Short mmCIF file of C-alpha atoms and ligand atoms in Angstrom, two decimals:
data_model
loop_
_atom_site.label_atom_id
_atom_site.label_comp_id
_atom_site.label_asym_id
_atom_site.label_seq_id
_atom_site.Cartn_x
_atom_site.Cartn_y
_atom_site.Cartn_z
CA UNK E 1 3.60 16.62 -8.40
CA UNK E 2 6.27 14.24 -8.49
CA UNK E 3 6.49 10.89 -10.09
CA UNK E 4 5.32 7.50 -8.62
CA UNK E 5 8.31 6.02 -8.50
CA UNK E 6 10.08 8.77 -6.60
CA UNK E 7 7.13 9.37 -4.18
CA UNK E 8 6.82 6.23 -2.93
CA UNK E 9 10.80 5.36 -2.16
CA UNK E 10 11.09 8.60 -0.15
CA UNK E 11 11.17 7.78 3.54
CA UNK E 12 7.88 7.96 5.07
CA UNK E 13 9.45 10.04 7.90
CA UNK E 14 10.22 12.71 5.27
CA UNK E 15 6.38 12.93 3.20
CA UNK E 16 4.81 15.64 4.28
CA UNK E 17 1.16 16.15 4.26
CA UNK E 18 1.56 18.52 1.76
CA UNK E 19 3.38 16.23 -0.77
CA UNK E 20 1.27 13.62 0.02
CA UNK E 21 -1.80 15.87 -1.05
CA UNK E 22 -0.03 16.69 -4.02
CA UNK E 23 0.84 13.29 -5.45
CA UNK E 24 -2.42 11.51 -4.76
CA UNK E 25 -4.29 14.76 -5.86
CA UNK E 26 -3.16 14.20 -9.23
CA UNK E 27 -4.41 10.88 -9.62
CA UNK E 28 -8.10 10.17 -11.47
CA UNK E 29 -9.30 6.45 -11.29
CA UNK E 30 -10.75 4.66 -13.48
CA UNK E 31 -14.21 5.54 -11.94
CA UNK E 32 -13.27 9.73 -12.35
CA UNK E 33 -12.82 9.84 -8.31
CA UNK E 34 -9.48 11.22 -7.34
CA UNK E 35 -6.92 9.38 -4.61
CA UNK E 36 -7.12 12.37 -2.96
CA UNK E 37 -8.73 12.86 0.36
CA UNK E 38 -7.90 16.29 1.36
CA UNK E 39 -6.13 16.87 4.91
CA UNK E 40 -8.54 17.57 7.56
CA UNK E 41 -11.59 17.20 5.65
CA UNK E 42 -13.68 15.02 8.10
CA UNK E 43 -12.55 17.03 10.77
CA UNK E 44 -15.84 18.99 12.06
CA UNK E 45 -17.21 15.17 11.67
CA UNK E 46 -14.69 13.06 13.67
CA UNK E 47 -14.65 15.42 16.24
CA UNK E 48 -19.06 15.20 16.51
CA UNK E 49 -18.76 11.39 16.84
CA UNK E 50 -15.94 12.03 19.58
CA UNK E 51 -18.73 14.39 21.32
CA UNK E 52 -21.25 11.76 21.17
CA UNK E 53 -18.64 8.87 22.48
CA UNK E 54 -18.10 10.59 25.21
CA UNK E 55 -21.51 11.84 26.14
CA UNK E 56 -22.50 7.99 26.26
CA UNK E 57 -19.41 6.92 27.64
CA UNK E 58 -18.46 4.83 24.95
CA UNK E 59 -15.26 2.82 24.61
CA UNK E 60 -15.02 1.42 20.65
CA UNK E 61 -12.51 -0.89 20.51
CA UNK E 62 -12.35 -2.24 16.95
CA UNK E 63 -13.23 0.80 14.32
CA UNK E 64 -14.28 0.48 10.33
CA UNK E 65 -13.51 2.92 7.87
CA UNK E 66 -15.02 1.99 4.59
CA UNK E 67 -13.61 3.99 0.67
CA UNK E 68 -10.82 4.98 2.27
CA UNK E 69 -8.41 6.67 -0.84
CA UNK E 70 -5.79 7.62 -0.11
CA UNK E 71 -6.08 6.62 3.62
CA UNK E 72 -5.57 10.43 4.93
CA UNK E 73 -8.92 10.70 6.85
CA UNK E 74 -8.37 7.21 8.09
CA UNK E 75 -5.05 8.17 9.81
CA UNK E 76 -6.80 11.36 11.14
CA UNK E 77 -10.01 9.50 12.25
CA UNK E 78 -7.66 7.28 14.32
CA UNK E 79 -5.49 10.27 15.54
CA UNK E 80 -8.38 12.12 16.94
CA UNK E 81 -9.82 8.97 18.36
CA UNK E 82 -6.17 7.87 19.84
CA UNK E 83 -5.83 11.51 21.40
CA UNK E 84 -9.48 10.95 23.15
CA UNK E 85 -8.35 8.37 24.82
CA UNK E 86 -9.54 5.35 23.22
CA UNK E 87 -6.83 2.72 22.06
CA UNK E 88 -8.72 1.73 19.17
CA UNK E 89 -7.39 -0.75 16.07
CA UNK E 90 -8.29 0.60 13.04
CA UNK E 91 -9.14 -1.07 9.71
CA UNK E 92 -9.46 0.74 7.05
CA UNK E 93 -11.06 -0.67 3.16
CA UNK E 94 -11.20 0.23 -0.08
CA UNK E 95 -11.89 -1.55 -3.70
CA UNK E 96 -8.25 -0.97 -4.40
CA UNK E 97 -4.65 -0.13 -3.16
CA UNK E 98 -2.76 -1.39 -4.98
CA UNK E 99 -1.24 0.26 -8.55
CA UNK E 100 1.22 -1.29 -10.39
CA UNK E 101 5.07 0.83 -12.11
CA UNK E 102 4.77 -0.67 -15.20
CA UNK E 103 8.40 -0.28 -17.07
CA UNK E 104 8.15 1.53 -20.63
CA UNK E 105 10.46 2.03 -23.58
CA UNK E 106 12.69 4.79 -23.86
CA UNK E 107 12.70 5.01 -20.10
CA UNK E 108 9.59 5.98 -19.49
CA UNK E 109 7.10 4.13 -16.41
CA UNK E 110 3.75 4.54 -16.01
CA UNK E 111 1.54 3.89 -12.86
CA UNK E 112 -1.20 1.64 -13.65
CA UNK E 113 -4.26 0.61 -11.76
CA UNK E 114 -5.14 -3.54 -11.42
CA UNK E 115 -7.72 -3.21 -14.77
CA UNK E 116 -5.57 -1.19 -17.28
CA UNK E 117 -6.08 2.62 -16.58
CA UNK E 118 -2.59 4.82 -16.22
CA UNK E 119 -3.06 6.70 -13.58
CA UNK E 120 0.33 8.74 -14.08
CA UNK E 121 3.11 8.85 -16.48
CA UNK E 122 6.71 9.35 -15.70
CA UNK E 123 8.72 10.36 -19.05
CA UNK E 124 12.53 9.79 -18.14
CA UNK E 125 11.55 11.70 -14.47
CA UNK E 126 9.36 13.99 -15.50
CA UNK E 127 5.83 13.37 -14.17
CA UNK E 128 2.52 13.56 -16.39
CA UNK E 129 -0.86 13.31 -15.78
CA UNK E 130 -3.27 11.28 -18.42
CA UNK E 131 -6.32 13.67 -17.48
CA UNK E 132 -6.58 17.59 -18.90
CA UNK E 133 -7.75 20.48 -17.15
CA UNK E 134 -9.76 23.12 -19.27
CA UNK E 135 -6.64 24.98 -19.74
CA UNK E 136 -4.78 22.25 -21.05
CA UNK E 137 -6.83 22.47 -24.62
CA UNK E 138 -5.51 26.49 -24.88
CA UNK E 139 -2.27 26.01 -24.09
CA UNK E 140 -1.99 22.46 -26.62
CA UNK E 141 -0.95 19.67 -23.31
CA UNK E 142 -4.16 18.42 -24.43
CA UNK E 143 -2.71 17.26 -27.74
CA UNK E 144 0.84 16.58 -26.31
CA UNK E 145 -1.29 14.31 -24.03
CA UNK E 146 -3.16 12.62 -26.87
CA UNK E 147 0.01 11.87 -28.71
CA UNK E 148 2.24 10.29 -25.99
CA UNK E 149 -1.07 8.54 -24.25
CA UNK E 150 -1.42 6.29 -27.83
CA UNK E 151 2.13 5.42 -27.90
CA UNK E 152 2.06 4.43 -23.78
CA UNK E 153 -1.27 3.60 -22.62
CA UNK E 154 -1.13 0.19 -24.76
CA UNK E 155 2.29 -0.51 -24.28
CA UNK E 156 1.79 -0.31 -20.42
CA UNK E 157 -1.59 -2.29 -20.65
CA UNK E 158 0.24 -5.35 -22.30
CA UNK E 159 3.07 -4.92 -19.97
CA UNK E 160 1.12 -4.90 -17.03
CA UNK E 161 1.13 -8.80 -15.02
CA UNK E 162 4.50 -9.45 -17.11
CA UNK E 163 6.69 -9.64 -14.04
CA UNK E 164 10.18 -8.27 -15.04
CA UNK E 165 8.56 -5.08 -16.53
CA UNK E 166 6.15 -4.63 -14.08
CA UNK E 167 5.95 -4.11 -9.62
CA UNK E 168 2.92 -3.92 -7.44
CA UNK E 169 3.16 -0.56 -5.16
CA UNK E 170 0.82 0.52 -2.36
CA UNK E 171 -1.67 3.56 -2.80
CA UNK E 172 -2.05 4.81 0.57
CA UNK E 173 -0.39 7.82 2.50
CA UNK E 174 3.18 6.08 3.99
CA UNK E 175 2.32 8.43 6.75
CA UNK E 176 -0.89 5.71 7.38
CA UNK E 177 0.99 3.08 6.41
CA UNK E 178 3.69 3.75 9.11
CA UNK E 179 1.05 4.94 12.50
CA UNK E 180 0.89 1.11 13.27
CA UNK E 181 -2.57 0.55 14.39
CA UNK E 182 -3.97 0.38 11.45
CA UNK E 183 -4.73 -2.11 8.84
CA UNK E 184 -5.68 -2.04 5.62
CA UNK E 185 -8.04 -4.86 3.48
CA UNK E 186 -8.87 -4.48 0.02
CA UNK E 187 -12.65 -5.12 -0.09
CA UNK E 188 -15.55 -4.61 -2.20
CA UNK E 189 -18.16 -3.01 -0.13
CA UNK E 190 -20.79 -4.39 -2.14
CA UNK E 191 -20.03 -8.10 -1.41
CA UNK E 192 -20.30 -9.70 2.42
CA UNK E 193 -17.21 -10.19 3.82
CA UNK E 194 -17.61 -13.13 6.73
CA UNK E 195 -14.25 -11.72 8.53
CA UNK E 196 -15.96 -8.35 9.58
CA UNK E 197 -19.58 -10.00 10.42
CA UNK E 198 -20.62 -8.49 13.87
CA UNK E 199 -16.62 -7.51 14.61
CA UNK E 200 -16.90 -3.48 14.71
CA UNK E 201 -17.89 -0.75 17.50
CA UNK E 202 -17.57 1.76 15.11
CA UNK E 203 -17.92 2.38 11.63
CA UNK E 204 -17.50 5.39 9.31
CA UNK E 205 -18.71 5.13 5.47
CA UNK E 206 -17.67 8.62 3.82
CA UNK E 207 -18.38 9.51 0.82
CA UNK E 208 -18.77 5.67 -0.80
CA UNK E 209 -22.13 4.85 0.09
CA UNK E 210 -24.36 6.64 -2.83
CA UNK E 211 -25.99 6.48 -6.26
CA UNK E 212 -23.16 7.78 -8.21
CA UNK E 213 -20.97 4.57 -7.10
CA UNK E 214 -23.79 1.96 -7.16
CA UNK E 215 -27.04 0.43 -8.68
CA UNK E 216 -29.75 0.12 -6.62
CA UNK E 217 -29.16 -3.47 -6.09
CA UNK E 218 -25.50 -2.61 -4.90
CA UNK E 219 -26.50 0.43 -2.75
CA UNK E 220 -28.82 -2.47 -0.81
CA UNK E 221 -26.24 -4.84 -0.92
CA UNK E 222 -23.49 -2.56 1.14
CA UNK E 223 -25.98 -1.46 3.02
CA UNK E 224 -27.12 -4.91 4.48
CA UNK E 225 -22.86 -5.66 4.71
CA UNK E 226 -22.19 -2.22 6.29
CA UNK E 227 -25.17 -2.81 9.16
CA UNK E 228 -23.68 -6.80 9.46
CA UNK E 229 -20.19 -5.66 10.52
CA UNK E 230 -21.40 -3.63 13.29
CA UNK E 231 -20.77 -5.62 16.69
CA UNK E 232 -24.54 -5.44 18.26
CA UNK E 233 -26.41 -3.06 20.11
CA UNK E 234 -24.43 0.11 21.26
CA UNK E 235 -22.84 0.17 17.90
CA UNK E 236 -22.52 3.04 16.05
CA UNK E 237 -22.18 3.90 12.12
CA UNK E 238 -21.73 7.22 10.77
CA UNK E 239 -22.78 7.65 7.09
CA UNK E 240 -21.95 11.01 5.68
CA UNK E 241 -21.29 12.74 2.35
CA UNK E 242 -19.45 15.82 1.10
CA UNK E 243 -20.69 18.38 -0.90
CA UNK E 244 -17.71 20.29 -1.83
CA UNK E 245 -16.06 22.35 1.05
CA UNK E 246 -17.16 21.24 4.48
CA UNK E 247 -20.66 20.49 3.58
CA UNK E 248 -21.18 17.25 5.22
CA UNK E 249 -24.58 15.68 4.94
CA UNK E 250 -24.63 12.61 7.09
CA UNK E 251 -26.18 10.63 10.11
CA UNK E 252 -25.05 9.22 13.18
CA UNK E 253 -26.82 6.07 13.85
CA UNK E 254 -26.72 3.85 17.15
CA UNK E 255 -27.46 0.15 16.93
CA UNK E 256 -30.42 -0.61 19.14
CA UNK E 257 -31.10 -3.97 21.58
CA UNK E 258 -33.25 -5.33 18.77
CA UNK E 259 -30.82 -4.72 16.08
CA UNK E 260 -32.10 -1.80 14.46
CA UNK E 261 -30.53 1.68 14.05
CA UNK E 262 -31.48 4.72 15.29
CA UNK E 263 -30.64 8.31 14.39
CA UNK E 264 -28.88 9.99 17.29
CA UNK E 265 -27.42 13.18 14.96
CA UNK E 266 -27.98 14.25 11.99
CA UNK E 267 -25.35 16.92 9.88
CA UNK E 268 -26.48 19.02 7.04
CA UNK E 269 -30.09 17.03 7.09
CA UNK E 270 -28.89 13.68 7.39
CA UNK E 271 -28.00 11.23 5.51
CA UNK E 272 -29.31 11.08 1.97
CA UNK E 273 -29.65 7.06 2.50
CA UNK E 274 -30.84 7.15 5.76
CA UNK E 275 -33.86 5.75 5.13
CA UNK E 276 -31.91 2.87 3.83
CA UNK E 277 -30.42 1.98 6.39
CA UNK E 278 -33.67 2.21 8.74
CA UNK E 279 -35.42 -0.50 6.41
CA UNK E 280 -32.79 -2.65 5.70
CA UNK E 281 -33.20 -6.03 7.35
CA UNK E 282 -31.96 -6.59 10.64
CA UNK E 283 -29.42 -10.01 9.69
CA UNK E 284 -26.41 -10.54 10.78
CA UNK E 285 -25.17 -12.35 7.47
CA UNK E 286 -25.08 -9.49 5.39
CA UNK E 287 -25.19 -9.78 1.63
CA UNK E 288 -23.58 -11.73 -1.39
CA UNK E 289 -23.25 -10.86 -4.75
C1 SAM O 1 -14.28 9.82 -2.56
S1 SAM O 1 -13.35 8.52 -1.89
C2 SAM O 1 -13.69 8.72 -0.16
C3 SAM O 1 -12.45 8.78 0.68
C4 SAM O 1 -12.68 9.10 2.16
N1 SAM O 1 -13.58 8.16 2.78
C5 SAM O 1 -13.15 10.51 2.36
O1 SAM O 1 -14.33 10.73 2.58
O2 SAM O 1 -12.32 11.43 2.28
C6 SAM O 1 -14.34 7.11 -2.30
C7 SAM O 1 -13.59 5.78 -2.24
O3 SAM O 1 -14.55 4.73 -2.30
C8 SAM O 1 -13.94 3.65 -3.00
N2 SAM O 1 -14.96 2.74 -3.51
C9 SAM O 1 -15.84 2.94 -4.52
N3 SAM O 1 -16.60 1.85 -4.68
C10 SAM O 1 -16.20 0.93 -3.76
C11 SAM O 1 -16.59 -0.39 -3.43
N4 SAM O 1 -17.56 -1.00 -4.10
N5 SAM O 1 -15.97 -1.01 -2.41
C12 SAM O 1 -14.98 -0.40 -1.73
N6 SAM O 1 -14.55 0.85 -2.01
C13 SAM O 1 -15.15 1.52 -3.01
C14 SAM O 1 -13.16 4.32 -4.11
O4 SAM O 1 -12.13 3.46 -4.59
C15 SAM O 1 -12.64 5.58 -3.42
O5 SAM O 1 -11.34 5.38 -2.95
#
């Protein structure tokens, strides 16, 4: 791992995949998800939807990818859909990515998120993560941990929005950040946003859209928002979730002439919110929270 502030002022020509994995790997937000989005982990899935563009001859022009991380499955998602031919523009969502090197006594930084949680602490260079592993309690870190995190975490927390002790940094790949092609919007999934109504050919939703994330009331909610950016019949959506390794459960769904979806491929069963998105109300408003 290395620390924040050395990671992100390398040259994006120089960050390998590998380092990339690495650093964002090692990060735990606030809601216990990591940045990480392990390299080639969509894949098997990317290359279905490809299948199923081109059995239908379908041109996407403008594509969605919604809870992106880090960004790494966005960039491949558009790689595999640039090398099939299809110029598409990319945008690419998440709550937040943004972080923020917050400057610390005796040299020390820390890398913050937006509300408060430290993310990563760099001790005069040396990197540290807030988080233990099991082995961590054996071997003491744990306590180590415990000790520096109560002299830091509060210091950074008051710190953070002063501006001479404190810099915004982005927390995406600079491999994604460099392709061009892409763009990134921070966006809550869970509240309408008017920009994207009806604007979108193709949209992916991996592993956001489920019960661990949201209420009931928020799982409807992106729903309705998800189905309201997709540009009108012909459309298509692919909502899919991981379970561990390359167990994708997910469905491919294609926008019919009266604005409904339809299954047209199903992985690993389907979706486990399918159903939600075959009774959600066809509107083109989406919803607001
Ligand atoms: C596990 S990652 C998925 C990354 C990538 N799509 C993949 O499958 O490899 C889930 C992402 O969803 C984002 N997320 C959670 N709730 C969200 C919300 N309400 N709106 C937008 N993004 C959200 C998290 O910040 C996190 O980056």
């Amino acid at each position: 791992m290395q620390t924040a502030s050395r990671f992100l002022s390398t040259d994006p020509a120089r960050v390998s995949a590998r380092s990339e994995a690495a650093f964002f790997g090692a990060l735990k937000t606030a809601n216990n998800t990591f940045k990480s989005t392990a390299t080639g982990r969509l894949a098997t899935i990317d290359q279905a939807i490809i299948r199923r563009l081109d059995a239908a001859g379908a041109q996407p022009r403008r594509v969605l990818d919604l809870g992106i991380s880090s960004g790494v499955t966005t960039l491949e998602l558009a790689q595999a859909l640039w090398r099939s031919g299809r110029p598409v523009a990319v945008t690419g969502t998440d709550r937040s990515m943004t972080g923020y090197l917050v400057d610390l006594p005796w040299g020390c930084r820390a890398l913050v998120e937006p509300g408060g949680h430290i993310l990563q602490y760099d001790l005069r260079g040396v990197p540290l993560r807030p988080w233990n592993r099991r082995l961590d309690f054996v071997t003491g870190m744990a306590l180590v941990r415990r000790l520096i995190d109560r002299q830091l975490a509060p210091r950074a927390r008051a710190r953070l929005g002063v501006r001479r002790a404190c810099s915004p940094v982005p927390l995406v790949s600079p491999r994604l950040a460099r392709a061009g092609g892409v763009e990134l919007v921070e966006d809550d999934i869970a509240v309408a946003n008017r920009r994207f109504a009806a604007r979108f050919e193709l949209i992916r939703a991996a592993n956001i859209l489920n019960r661990h994330y949201f209420s009931e009331a928020g799982l409807a909610a992106a729903v309705c928002n998800v189905r309201s950016y997709l540009a009108g019949a012909g459309s298509w959506l692919a909502v899919v979730r991981t379970h561990g390794g390359g167990d994708h459960r997910g469905t491919l769904f294609r926008m019919n002439d009266a604005g409904g979806l339809d299954p047209v491929e199903r992985w690993g069963g389907g979706s486990e919110i399918e159903a939600e998105f075959l009774s959600a109300p066809v509107s083109d408003r989406g919803a607001t929270r």
